[in-house]
Short mmCIF file of C-alpha atoms and ligand atoms in Angstrom, two decimals:
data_model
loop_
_atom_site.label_atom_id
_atom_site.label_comp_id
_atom_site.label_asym_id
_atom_site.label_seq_id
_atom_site.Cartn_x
_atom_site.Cartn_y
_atom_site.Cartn_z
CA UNK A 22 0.00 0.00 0.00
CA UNK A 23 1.63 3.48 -1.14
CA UNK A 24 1.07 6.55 1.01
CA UNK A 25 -1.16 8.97 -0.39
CA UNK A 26 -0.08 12.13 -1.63
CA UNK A 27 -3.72 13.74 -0.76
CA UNK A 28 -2.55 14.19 2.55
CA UNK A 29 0.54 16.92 2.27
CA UNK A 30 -2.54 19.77 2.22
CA UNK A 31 -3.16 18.34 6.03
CA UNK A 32 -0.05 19.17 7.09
CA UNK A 33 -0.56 22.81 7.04
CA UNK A 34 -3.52 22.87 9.53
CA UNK A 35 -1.25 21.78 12.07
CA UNK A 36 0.74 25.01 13.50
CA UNK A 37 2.90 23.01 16.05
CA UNK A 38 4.32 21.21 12.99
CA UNK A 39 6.18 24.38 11.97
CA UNK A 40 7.66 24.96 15.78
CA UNK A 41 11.73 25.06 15.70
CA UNK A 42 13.30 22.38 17.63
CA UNK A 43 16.84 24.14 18.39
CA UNK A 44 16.97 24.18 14.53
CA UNK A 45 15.24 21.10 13.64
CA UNK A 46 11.36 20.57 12.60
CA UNK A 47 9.08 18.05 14.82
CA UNK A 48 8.97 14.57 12.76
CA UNK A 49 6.33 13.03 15.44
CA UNK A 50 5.51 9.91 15.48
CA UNK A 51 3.88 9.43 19.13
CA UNK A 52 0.20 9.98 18.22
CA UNK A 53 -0.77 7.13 20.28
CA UNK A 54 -0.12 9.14 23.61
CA UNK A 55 -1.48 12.11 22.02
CA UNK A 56 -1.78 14.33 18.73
CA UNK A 57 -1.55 17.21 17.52
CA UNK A 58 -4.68 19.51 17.37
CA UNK A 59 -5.33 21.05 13.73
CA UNK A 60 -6.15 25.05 13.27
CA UNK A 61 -9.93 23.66 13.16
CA UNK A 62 -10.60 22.77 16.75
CA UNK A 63 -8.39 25.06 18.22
CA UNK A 64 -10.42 28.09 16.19
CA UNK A 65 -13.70 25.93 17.51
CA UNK A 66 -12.77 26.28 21.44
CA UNK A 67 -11.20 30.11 20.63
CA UNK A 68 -14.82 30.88 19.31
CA UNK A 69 -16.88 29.08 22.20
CA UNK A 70 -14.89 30.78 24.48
CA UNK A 71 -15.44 34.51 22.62
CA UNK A 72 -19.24 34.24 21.43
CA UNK A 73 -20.98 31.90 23.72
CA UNK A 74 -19.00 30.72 26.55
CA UNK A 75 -21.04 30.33 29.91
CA UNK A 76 -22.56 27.54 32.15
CA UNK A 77 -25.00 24.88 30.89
CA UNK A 78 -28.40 23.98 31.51
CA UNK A 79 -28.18 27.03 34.45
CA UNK A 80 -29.71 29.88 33.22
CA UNK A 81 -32.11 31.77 30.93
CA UNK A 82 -29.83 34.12 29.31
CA UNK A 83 -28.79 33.77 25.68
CA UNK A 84 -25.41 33.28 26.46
CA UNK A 85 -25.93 29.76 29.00
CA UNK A 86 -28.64 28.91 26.13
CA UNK A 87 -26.00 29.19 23.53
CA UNK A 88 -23.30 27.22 25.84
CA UNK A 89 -26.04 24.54 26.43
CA UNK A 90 -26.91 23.87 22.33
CA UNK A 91 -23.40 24.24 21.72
CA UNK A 92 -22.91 21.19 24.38
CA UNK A 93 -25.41 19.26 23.57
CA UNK A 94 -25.22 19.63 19.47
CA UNK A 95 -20.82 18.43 20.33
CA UNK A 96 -22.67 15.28 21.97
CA UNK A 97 -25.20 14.43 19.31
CA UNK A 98 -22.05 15.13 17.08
CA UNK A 99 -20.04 12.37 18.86
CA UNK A 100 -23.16 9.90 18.94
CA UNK A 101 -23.22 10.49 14.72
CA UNK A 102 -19.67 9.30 14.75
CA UNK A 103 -19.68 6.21 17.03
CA UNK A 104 -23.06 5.41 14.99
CA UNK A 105 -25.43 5.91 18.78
CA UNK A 106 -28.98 4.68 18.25
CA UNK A 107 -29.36 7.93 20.68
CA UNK A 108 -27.75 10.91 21.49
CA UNK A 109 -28.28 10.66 24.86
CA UNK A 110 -26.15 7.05 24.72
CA UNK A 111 -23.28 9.42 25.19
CA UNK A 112 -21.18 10.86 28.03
CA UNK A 113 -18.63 13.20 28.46
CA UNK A 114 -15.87 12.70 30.57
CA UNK A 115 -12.41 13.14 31.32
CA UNK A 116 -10.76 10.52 28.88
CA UNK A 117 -10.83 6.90 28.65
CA UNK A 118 -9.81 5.86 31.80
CA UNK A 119 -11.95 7.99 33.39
CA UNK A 120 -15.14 6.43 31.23
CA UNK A 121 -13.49 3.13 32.57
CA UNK A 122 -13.54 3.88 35.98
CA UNK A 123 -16.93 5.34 35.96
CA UNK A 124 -18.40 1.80 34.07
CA UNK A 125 -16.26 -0.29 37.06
CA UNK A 126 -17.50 1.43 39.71
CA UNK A 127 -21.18 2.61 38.30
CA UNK A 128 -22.32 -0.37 36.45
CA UNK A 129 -19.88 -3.12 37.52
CA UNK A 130 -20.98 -3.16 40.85
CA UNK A 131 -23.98 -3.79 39.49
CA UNK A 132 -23.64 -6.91 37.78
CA UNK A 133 -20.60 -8.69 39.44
CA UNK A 134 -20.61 -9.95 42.74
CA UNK A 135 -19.07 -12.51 44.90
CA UNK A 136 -17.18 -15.37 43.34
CA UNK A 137 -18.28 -14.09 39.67
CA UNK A 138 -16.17 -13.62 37.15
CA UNK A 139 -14.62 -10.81 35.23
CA UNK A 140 -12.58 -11.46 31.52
CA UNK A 141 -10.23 -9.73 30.44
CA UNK A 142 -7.78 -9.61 27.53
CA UNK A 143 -3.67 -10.44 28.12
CA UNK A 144 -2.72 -7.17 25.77
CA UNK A 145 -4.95 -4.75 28.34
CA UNK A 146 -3.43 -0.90 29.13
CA UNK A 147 -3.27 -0.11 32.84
CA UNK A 148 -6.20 1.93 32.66
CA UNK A 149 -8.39 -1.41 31.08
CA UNK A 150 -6.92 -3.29 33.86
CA UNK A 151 -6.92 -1.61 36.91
CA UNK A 152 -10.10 -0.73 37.42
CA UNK A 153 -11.38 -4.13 36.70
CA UNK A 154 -8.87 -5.84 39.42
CA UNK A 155 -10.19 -3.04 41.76
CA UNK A 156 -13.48 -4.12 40.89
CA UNK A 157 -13.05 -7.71 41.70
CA UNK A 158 -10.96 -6.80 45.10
CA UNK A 159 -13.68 -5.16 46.11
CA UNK A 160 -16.86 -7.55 45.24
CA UNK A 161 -14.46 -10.77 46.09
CA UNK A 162 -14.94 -11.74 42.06
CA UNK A 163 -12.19 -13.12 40.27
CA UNK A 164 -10.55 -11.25 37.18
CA UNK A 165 -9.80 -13.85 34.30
CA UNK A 166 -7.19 -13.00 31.93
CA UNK A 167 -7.46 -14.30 28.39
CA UNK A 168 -3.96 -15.33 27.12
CA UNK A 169 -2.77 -13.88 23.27
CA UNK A 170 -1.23 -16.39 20.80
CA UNK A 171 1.88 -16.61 19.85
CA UNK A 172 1.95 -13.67 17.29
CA UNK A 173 0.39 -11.35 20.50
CA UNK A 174 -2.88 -11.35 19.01
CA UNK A 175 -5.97 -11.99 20.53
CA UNK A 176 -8.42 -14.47 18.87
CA UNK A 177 -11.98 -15.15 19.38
CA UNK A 178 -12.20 -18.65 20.38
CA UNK A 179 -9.23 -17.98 23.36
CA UNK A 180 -11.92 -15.43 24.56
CA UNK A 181 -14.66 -18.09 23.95
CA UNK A 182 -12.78 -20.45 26.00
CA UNK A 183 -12.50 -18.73 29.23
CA UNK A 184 -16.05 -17.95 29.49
CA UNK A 185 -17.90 -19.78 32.59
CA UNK A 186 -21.51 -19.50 33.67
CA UNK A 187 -19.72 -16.94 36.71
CA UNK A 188 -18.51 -14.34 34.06
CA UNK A 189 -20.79 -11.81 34.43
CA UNK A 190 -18.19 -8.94 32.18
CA UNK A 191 -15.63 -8.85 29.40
CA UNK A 192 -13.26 -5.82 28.76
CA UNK A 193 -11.42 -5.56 26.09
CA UNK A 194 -9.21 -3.27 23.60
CA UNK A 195 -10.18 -2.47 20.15
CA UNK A 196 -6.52 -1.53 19.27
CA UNK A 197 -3.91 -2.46 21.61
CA UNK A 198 -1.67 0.40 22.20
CA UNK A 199 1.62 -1.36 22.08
CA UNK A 200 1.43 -3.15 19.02
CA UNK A 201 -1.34 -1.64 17.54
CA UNK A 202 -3.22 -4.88 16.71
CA UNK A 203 -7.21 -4.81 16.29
CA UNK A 204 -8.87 -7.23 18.01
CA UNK A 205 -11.96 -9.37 16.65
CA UNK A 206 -14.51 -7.21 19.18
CA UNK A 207 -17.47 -7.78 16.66
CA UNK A 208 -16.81 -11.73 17.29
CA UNK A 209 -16.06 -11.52 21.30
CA UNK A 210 -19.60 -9.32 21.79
CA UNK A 211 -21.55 -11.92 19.34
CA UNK A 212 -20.07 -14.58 21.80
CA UNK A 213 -20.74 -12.93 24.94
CA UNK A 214 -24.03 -11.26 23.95
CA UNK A 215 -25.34 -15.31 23.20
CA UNK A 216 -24.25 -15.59 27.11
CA UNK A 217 -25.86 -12.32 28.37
CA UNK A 218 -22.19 -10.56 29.34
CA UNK A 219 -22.09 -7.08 28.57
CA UNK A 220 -18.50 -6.00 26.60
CA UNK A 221 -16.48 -2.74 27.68
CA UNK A 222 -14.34 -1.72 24.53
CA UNK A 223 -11.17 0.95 25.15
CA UNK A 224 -11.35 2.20 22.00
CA UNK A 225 -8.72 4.86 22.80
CA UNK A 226 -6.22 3.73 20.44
CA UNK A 227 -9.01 2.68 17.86
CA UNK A 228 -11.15 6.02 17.06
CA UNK A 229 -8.25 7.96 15.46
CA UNK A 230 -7.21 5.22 12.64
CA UNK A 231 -10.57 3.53 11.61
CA UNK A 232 -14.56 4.04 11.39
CA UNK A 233 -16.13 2.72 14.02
CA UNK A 234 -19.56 1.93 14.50
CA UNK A 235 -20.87 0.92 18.37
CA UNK A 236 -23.59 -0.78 16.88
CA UNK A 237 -22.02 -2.80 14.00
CA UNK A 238 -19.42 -3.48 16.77
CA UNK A 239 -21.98 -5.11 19.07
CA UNK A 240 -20.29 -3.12 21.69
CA UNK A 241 -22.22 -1.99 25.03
CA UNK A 242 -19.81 0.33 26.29
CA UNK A 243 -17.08 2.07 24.15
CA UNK A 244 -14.75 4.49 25.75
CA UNK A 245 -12.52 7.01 24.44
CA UNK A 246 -10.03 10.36 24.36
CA UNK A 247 -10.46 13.07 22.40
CA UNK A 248 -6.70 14.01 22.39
CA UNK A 249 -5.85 10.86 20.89
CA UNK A 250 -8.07 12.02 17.83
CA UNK A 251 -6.43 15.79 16.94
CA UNK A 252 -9.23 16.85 19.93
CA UNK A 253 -8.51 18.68 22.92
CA UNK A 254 -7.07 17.33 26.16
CA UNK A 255 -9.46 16.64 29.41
CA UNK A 256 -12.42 15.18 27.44
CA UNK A 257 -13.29 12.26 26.15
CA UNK A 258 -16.71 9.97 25.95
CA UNK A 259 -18.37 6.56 27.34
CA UNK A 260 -21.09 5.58 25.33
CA UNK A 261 -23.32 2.82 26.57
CA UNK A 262 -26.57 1.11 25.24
CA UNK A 263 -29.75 2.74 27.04
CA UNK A 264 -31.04 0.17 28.80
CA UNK A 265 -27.65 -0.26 30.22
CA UNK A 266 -26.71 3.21 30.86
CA UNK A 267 -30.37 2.57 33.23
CA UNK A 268 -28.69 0.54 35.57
CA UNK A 269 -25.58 2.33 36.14
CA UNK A 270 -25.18 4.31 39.19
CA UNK A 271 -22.83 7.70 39.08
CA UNK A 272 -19.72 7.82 40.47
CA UNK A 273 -20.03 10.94 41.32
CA UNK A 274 -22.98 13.27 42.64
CA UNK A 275 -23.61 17.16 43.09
CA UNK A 276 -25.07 19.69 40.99
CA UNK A 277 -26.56 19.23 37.44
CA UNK A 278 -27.88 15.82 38.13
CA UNK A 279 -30.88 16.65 40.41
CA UNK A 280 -34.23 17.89 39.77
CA UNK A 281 -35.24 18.06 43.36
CA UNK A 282 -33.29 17.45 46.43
CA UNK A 283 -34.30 17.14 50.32
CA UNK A 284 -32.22 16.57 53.32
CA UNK A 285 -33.31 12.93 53.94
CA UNK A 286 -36.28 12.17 51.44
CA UNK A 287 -36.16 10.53 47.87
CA UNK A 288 -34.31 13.23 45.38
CA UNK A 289 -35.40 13.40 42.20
CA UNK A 290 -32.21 12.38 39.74
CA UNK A 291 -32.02 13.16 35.85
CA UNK A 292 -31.82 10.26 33.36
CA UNK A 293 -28.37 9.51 31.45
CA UNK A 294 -26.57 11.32 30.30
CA UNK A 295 -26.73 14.52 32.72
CA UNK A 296 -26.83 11.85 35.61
CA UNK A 297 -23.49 11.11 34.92
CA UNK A 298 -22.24 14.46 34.21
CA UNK A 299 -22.48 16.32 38.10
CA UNK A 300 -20.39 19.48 38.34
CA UNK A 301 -19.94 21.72 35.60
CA UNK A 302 -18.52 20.08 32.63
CA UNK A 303 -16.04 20.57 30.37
CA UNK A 304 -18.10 22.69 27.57
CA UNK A 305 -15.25 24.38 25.62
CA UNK A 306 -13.58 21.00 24.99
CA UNK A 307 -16.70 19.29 24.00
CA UNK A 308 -17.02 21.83 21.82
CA UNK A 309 -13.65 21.17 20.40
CA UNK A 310 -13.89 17.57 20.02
CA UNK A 311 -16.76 17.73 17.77
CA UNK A 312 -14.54 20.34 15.66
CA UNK A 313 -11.99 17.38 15.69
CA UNK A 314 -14.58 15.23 14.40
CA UNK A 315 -15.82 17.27 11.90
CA UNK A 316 -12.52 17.57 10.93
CA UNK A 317 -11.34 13.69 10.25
CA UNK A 318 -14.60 13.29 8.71
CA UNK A 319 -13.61 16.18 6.46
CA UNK A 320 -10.63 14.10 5.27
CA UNK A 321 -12.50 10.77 5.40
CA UNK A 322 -12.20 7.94 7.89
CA UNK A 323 -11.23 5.26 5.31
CA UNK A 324 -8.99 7.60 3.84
CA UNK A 325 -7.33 8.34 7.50
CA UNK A 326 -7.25 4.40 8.13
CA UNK A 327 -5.59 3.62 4.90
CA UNK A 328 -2.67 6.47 5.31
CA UNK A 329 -1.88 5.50 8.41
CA UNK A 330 -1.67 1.85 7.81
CA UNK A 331 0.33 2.78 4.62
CA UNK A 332 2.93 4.33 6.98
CA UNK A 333 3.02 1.06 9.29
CA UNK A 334 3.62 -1.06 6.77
CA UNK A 335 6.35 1.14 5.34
CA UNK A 336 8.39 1.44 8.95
CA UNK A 337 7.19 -2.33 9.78
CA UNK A 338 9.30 -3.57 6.46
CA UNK A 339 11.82 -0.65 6.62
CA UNK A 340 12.76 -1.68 10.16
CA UNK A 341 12.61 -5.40 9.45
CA UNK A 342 15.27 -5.30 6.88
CA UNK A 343 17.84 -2.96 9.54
CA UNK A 344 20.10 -5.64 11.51
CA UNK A 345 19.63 -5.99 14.67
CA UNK A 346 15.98 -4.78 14.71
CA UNK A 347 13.29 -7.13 15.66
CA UNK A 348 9.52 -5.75 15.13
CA UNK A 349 7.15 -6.92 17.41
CA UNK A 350 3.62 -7.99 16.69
CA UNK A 351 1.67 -9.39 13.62
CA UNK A 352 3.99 -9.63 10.74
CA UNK A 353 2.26 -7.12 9.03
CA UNK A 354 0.86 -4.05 10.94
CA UNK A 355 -3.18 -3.65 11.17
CA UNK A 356 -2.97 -0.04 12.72
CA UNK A 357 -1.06 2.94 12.70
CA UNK A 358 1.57 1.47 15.10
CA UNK A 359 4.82 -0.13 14.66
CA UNK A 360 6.75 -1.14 18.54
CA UNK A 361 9.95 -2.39 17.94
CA UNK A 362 13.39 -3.51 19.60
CA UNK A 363 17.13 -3.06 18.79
CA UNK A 364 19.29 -5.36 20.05
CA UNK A 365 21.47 -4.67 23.15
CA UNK A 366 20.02 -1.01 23.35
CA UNK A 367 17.26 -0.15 25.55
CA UNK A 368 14.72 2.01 24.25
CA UNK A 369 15.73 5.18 26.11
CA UNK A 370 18.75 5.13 24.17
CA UNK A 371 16.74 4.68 20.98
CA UNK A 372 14.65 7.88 21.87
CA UNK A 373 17.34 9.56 22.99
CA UNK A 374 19.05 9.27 19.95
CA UNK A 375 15.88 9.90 17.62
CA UNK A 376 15.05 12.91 19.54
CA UNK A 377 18.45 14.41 17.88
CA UNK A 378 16.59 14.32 15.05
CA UNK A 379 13.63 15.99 15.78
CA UNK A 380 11.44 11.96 16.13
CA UNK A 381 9.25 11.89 18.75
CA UNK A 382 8.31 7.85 19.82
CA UNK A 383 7.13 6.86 22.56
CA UNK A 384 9.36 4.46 24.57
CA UNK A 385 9.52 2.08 27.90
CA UNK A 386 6.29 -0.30 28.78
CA UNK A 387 3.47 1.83 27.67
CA UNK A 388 1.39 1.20 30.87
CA UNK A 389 1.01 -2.38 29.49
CA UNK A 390 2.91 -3.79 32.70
CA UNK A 391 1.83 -7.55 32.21
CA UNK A 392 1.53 -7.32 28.44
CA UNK A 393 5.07 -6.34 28.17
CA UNK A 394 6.23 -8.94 30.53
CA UNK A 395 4.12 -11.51 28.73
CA UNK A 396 5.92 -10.72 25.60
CA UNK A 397 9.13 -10.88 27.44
CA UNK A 398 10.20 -7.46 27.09
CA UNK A 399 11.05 -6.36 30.45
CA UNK A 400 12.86 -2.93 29.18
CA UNK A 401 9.91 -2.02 26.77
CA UNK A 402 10.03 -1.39 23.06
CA UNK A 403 10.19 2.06 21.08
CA UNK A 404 7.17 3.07 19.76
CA UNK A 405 6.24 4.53 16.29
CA UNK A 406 2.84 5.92 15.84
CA UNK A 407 1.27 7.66 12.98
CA UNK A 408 -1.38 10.49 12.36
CA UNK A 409 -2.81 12.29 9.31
CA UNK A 410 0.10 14.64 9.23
CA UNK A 411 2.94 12.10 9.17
CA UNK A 412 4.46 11.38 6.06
CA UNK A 413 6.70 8.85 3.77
CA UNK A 414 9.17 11.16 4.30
CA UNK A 415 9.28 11.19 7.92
CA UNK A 416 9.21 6.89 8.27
CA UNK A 417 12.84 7.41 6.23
CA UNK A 418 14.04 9.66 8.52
CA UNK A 419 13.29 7.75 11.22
CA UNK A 420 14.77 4.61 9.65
CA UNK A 421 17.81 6.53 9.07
CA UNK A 422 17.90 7.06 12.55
CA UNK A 423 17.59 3.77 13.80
CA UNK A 424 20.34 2.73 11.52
CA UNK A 425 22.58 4.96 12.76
CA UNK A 426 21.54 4.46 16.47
CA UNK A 427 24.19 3.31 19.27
CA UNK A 428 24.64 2.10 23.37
CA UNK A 429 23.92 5.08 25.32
CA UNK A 430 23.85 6.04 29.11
CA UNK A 431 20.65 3.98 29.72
CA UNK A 432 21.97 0.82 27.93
CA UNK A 433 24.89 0.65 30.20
CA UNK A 434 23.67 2.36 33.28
CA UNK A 435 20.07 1.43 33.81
CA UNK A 436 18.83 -1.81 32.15
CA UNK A 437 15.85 -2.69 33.31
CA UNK A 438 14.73 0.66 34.17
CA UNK A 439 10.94 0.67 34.25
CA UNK A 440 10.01 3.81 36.33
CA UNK A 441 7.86 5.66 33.60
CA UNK A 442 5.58 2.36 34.08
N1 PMP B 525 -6.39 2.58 26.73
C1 PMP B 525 -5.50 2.59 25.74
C2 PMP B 525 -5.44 1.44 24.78
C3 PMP B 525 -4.61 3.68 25.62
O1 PMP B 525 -3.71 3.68 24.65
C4 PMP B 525 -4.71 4.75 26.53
C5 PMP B 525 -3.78 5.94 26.45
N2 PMP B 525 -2.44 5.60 26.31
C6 PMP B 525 -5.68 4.70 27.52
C7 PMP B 525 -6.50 3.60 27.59
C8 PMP B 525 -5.84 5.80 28.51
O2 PMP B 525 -6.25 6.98 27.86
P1 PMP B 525 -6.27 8.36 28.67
O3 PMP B 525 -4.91 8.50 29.28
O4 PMP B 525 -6.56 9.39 27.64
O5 PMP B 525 -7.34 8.24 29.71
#
């Protein structure tokens, strides 16, 4: 697959990609942390905040009414894009893990209890872990782990095969953030839908690189970041099917979820989503991630998914045929990331080194603790990760640098360091 040419026009909306690095332009390649926000959004929260900023749902005056469509036309703009039967199927919060934490605590509670079972996949970030061992601490369940193959990949019958009459919820990533593999969700919900389990998907790494469709998907939770899409940081979204969204609980309570409120008697909650929304929220960001929406829609999401697969495949072979570089993952990439090793340097060194030329990666563990040490890569891998703005251009450069790369202080002084876990 050849990188398109379509996409040099993009590269323009993005000011931080003309910012001098001590004499050097950014090449960066760690858009699975976070990306760069386009001219669009940041014009979209610029003009919230100077025509119509002001609380939500509070007042009468024409600016809070403005603030409140503008809020509330950004969610029914998100529940377009994840294909929502409803727009009230979506809620803003702070990010992924935040969603996560908030379907744990609010709707796990709910449905696992004592010496149940929850399943999980073997290739889970931190922040898809985590709050499901917490869960299972504190309900006395057990948390299951479903072991990847050989190639790290996940396949549907492994998931199949773990599930008992006692597992009562699965979690799992669309696109694992380390070796940016899509998982078979559509088959894993089919399966656990035909037991009654309800799937959590972390979509974080998934909404950026490929259409996705929460219906098509089968999935009854989907969580995600706006940063990780050319959105602003401190929002993101859980959407969840109605009936399920019903039976969740918030996490946490105060103003803007109440209709009426007493000292002791009954109070008088809103339905989803404002009922999981207390506090004011974030509107200006909202605001923005819908501009960032808009915005990859603009381009195309097939288009998006096959330029940045185009650039994996072009680093994934690239890096393959270097000596002493092994590439981790499926032999060919699936997503817009490419994790690799190079032998007798740890990956500090690597970045270290790439930084010189102006290549940001992402390196160490990738809060994938017990992925990474499944994999047998105690020291991590380096991380290349690629956006609408990236070009073919940049994956030579960065081959280039890893060709030229050598031991540094961390190779010799600090092994196995891991503290950026
Ligand atoms: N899940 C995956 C797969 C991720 O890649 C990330 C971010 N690295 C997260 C969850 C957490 O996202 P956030 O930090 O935006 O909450």
């Amino acid at each position: 697959m050849s990188v398109s040419s379509d996409f040099s026009a993009v590269r323009a909306d993005f000011p931080i990609l003309g910012v001098d690095l001590d004499g050097r332009s950014p090449a960066y390649l760690d858009n699975a942390a976070t990306t760069q926000k386009p001219r669009q959004v940041l014009d979209a929260i610029h003009d919230y905040y100077t025509t119509a900023n002001s609380n939500v749902g509070r007042s009468v005056h024409t600016l809070s009414m403005r603030a409140t469509e503008r809020y509330e036309s950004a969610r029914g703009r998100v529940a377009e894009f994840l294909g929502a039967a409803d727009k009230d199927e979506v809620v803003f919060t702070r990010g992924t893990t935040d969603s996560i934490n908030m379907v744990a605590e609010g709707f796990g509670r709910q449905v696992v209890g004592s010496g149940d079972e929850v399943l999980i996949s073997g290739m889970e970030h931190h922040s898809n872990l985590l709050p499901w061992r917490r869960l299972c601490e504190r309900v006395g369940a057990t948390l299951r782990v479903v072991p990847i193959d050989e190639h790290g990949e996940l396949t549907p019958e492994a998931f199949t095969a773990q599930i008992t009459e006692r597992t009562k919820l699965i979690a799992v990533a669309h696109v694992s953030n380390v070796q940016g593999t899509v998982n078979p969700v559509r088959e894993i919900t089919a399966e656990a839908h035909r037991h009654g389990i309800p799937v959590v998907v972390d979509g974080a790494q998934a909404v950026a690189h490929r259409p996705v469709d929460v219906q098509e998907l089968g999935a009854d939770f989907y969580c995600f970041s706006s940063h990780k899409m050319y959105g602003p940081m401190g929002v993101g979204v859980l959407y969840g099917r109605a009936e399920l969204l019903e039976r969740m609980q918030p996490i946490n309570v105060g103003g803007g979820i109440v209709r009426h409120v007493t000292y002791d008697g009954p109070n008088k909650y809103y339905k989803a989503p404002h009922l999981f929304e207390s506090g004011t929220p974030n509107i200006a960001d909202a605001v923005g991630l819908a501009a960032a929406i808009d915005y990859l829609e603009g381009i195309g999401r097939e288009q998006v998914a096959a330029h940045d697969l185009a650039l994996a495949e072009r680093a994934a072979a690239g890096l393959r045929a270097l000596d002493g570089v092994t590439v981790f993952g499926a032999q060919r990439p699936q997503g817009g990331i490419v994790s690799f090793g190079v032998e007798g340097l740890h990956p500090y060194d690597v970045g270290n080194h790439l930084n010189t030329y102006g290549i940001a990666v992402r390196t160490g563990v990738h809060c994938a603790v017990p992925f990474i040490d499944s994999l047998g890569l105690t020291i991590g891998t380096t991380r290349a990760s690629f956006g609408v703005y990236n070009t073919a251009e940049e994956v030579d450069l960065l081959l280039e640098a890893v060709s030229t790369v050598e031991k540094g202080f961390w190779s010799n002084e600090h092994p196995n360091d891991r503290s950026l876990a």
